[in-house]
Coordinates of C-alpha atoms in Angstrom, one line a residue:
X7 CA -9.1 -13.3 -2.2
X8 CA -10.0 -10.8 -4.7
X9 CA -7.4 -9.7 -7.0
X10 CA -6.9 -6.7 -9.6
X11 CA -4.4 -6.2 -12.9
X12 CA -1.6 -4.2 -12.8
X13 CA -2.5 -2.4 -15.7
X14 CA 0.7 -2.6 -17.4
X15 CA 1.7 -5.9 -17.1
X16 CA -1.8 -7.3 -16.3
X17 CA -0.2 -9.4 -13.4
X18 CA -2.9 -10.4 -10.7
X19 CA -2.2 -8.4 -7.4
X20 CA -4.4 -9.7 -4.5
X21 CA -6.4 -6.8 -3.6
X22 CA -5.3 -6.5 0.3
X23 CA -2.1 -5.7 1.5
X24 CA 0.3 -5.1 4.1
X25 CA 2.3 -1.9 5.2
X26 CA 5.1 -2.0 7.9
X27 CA 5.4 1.7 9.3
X28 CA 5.7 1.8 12.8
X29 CA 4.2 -2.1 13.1
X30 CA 7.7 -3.7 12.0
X31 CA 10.0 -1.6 13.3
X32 CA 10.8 -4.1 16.3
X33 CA 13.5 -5.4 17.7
X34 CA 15.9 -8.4 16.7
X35 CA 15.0 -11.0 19.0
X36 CA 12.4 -13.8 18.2
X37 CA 10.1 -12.3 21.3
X38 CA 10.2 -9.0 20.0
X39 CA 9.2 -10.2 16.5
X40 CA 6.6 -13.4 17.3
X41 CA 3.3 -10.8 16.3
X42 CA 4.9 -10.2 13.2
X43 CA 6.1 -13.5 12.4
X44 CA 2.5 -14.5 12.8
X45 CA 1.2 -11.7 10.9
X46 CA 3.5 -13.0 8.3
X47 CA 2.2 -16.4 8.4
X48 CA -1.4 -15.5 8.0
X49 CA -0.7 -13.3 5.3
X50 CA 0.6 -15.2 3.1
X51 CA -1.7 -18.6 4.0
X52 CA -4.5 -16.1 2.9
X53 CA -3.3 -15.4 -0.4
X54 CA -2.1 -12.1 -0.1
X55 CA 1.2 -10.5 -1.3
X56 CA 1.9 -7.8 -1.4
X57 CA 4.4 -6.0 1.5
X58 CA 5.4 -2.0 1.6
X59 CA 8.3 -1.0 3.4
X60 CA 11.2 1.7 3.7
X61 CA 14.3 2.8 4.9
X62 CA 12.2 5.8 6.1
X63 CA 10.7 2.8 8.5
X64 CA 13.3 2.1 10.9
X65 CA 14.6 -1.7 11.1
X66 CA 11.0 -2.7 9.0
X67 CA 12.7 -3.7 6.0
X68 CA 15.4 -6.1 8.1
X69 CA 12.6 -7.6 10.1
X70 CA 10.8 -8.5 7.3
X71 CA 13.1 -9.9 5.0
X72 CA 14.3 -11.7 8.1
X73 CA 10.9 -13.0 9.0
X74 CA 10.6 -13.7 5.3
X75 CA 13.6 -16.0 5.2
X76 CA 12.4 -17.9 8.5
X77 CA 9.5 -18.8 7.1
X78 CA 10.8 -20.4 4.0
X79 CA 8.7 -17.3 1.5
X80 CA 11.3 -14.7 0.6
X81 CA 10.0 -15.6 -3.2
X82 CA 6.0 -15.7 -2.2
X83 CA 5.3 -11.8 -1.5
X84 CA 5.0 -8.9 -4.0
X85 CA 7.6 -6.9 -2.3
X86 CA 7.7 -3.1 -2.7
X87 CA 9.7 -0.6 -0.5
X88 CA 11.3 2.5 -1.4
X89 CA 14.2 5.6 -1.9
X90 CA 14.5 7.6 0.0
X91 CA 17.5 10.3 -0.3
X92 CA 19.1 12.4 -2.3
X93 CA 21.7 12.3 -4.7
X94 CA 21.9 9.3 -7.5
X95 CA 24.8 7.8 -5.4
X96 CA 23.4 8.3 -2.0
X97 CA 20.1 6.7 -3.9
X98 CA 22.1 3.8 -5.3
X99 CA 23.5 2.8 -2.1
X100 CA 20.3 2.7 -0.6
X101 CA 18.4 0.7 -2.8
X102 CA 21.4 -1.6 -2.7
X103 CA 21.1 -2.0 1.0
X104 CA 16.8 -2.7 0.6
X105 CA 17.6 -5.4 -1.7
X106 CA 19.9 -6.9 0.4
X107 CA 17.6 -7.1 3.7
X108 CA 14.3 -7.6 1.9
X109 CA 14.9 -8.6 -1.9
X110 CA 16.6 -12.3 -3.4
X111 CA 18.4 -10.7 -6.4
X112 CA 15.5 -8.5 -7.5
X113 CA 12.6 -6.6 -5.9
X114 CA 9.3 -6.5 -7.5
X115 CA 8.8 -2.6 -6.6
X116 CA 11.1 0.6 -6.1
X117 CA 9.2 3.3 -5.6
X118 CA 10.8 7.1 -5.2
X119 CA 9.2 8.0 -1.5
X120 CA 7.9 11.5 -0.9
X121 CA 9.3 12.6 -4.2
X122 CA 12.8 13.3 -3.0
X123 CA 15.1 14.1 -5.6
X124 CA 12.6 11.7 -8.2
X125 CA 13.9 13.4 -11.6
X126 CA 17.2 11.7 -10.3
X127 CA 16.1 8.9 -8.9
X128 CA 13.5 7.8 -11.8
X129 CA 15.9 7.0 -14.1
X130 CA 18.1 5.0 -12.4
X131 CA 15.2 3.5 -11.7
X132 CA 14.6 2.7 -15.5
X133 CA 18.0 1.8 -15.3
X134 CA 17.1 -0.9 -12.9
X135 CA 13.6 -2.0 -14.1
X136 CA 15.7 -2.8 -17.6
X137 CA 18.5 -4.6 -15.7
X138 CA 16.0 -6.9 -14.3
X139 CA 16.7 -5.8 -11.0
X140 CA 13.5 -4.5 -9.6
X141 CA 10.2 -5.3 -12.0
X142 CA 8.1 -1.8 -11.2
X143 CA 8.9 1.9 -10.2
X144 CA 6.4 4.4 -9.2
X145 CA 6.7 6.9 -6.9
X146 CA 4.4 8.0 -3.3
X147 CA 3.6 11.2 -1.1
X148 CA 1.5 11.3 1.9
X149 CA 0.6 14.9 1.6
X150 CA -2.6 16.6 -0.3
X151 CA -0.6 19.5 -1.1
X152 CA 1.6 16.8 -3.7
X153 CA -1.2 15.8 -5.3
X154 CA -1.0 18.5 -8.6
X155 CA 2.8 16.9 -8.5
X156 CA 1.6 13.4 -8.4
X157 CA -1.2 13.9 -11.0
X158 CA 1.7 15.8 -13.6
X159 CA 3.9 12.6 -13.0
X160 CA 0.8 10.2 -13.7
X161 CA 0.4 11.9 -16.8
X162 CA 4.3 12.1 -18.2
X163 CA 6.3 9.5 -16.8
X164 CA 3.9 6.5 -17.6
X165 CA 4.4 5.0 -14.6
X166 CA 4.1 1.4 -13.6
X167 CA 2.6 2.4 -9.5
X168 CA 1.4 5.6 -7.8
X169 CA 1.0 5.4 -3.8
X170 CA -1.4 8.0 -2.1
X171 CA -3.3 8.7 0.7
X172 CA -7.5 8.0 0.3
X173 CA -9.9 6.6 3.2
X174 CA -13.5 6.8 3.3
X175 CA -13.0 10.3 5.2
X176 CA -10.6 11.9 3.2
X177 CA -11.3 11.6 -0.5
X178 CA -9.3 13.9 -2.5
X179 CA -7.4 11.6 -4.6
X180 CA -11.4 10.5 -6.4
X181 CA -11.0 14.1 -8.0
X182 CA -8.1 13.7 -10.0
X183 CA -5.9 11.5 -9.4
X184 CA -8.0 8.4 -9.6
X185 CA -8.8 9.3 -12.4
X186 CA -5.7 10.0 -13.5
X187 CA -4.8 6.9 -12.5
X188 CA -7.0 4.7 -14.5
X189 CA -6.4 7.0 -17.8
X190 CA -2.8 6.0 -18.1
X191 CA -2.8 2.8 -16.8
X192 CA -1.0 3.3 -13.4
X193 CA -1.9 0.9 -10.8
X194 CA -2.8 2.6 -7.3
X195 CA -1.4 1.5 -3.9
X196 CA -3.1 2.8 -1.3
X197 CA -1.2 4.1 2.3
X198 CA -3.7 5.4 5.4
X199 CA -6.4 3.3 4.7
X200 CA -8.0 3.8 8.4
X201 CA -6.0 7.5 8.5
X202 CA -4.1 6.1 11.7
X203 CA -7.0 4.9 13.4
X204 CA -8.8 7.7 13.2
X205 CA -12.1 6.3 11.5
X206 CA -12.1 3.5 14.3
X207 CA -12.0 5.9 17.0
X208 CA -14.9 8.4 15.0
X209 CA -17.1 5.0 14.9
X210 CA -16.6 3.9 18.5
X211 CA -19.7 3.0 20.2
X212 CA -21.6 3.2 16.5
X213 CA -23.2 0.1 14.9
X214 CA -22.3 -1.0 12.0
X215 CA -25.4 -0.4 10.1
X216 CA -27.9 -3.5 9.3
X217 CA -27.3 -3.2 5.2
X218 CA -23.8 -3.7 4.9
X219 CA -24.4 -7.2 5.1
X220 CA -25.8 -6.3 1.2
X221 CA -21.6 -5.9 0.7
X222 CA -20.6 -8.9 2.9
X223 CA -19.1 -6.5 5.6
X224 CA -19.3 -7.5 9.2
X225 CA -17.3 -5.1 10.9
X226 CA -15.7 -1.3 10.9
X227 CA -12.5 -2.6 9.1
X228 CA -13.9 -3.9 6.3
X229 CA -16.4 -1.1 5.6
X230 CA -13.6 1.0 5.5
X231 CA -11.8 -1.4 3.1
X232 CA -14.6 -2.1 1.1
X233 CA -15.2 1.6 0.3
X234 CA -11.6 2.0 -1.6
X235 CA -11.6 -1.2 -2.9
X236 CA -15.1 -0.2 -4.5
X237 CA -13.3 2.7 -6.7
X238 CA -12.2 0.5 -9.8
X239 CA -9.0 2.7 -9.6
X240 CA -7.4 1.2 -6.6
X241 CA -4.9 -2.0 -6.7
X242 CA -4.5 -2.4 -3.6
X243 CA -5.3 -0.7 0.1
X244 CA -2.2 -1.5 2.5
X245 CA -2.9 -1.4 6.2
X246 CA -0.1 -1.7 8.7
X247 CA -0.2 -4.0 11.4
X248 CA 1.0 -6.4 13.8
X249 CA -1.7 -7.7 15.3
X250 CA -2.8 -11.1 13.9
X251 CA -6.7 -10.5 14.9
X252 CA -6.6 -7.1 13.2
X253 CA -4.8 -8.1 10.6
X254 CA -7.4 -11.0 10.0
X255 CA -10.3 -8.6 9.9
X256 CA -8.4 -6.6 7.1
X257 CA -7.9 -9.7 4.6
X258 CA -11.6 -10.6 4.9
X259 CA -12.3 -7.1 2.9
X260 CA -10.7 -9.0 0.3
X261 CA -13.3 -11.3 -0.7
X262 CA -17.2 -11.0 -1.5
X263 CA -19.1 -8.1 -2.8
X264 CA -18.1 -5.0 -2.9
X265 CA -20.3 -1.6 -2.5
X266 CA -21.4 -0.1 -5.9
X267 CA -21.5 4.4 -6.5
X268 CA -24.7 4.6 -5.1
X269 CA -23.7 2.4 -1.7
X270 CA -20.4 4.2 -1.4
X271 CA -22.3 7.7 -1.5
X272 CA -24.5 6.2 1.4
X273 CA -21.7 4.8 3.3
X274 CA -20.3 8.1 3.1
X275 CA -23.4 9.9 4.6
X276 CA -23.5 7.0 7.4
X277 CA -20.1 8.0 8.4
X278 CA -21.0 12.0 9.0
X279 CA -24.0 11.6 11.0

């Protein structure tokens, strides 16, 4: 697989990843967690890394350090969850409790979710990074309306990771924040990817056209991948699932060629008519 610099450490970060909303929030029993388990597996046997989670995300966290230790890898993944509270106690607690189901004495990403309460959280987050006991910080929103926030704490807080929203469809974050991005070396983690399934459901019936075969795409999930991945700002896209097949599809965006400006702009026009 493909993989991209975090720019400040350099560190190679394959460039497909894994999110856990919804998709991981399962049960405790082996039955209720087999498609994850597997999802796990193949993950990881691919080459990929890195894993988002949060308290935000029910029992995800659990279930995947769990499914982590099963499988012998609780050291292999680039594990990034979040904080998500308010209050530098309540935040503390917290972050003690994701490193206990998903981390093995340090995690390799905290990252303030939403922006709650992050000009308390960020520097215990410092704190931590110092202390060895997470490697990253950065901080996410979902929102478009956050992005003026999130492009102001690009700019000040030289941070290590930034996590926004950006599909093929809904492009906003190329305006500014990319770009922002790239100018102070923050590496960019991408959530809604396929905005909830949207894009899949808009292309239904709809054939994926004859020359993205120039890209080495072969089906809806990859041309969707392919078309973040081919902004130079973007780390690393990080589509939820916990279907093996599906999950599958999304690694292959990974490797091969990857659309240039001029292929992106006619993917783009491909996907309105």
């Amino acid at each position: 697989m493909r993989t991209r610099p975090i720019p400040k450490s350099g560190e190679q970060l394959p460039v497909v990843g894994l999110g856990t909303w919804q998709t991981f929030d399962v049960g405790p029993s082996p039955a209720e967690r087999a498609s994850q388990k597997q999802v796990l597996q193949r993950f990881l046997a691919a080459g990929a890394r890195v894993i988002d989670s949060s308290p935000m995300y029910g029992r995800a966290e659990t279930v995947t350090g769990d499914l982590l230790r099963e499988l012998g890898q609780e050291r292999t993944p680039f594990l990034a969850t979040k904080v998500w509270t308010s209050g530098r106690e309540e935040g503390l607690t917290q972050m003690r409790d994701s490193l206990r189901k998903m981390g093995h004495g340090q995690l390799d990403l905290m990252q303030v979710h939403n922006l709650v309460d992050w000009r308390t959280h960020l520097p215990v987050l410092r704190e931590w990074k110092k202390q060895g006991r997470i490697r990253y910080l950065g901080v996410t929103h979902y929102q478009l309306g956050a992005f003026d926030e999130l492009e102001k704490l690009i700019r000040h807080e030289a941070l290590d990771f930034v996590q926004l929203p950006y599909s093929i469809a809904v492009r906003d974050a190329e305006k500014r924040l990319l770009p922002a991005a790239a100018e102070h070396g923050t590496a960019v983690l991408v959530m809604r990817p396929f905005e909830s399934g949207a894009l899949f459901r808009q292309v239904k019936g709809k054939p994926l056209p004859a020359w993205a075969a120039e890209f080495d795409c072969t089906s809806w999930a990859e041309f969707f991948l392919k078309y973040i991945l081919g902004h130079p700002a973007v780390t690393c896209p990080i589509p939820a699932t916990s279907n093996p097949r599906h999950l599958e599809d999304n690694l292959r965006a990974g490797s091969g060629r990857l659309p240039d400006e001029k292929t992106r702009a006619r993917m783009v026009e491909y996907l309105g008519k």
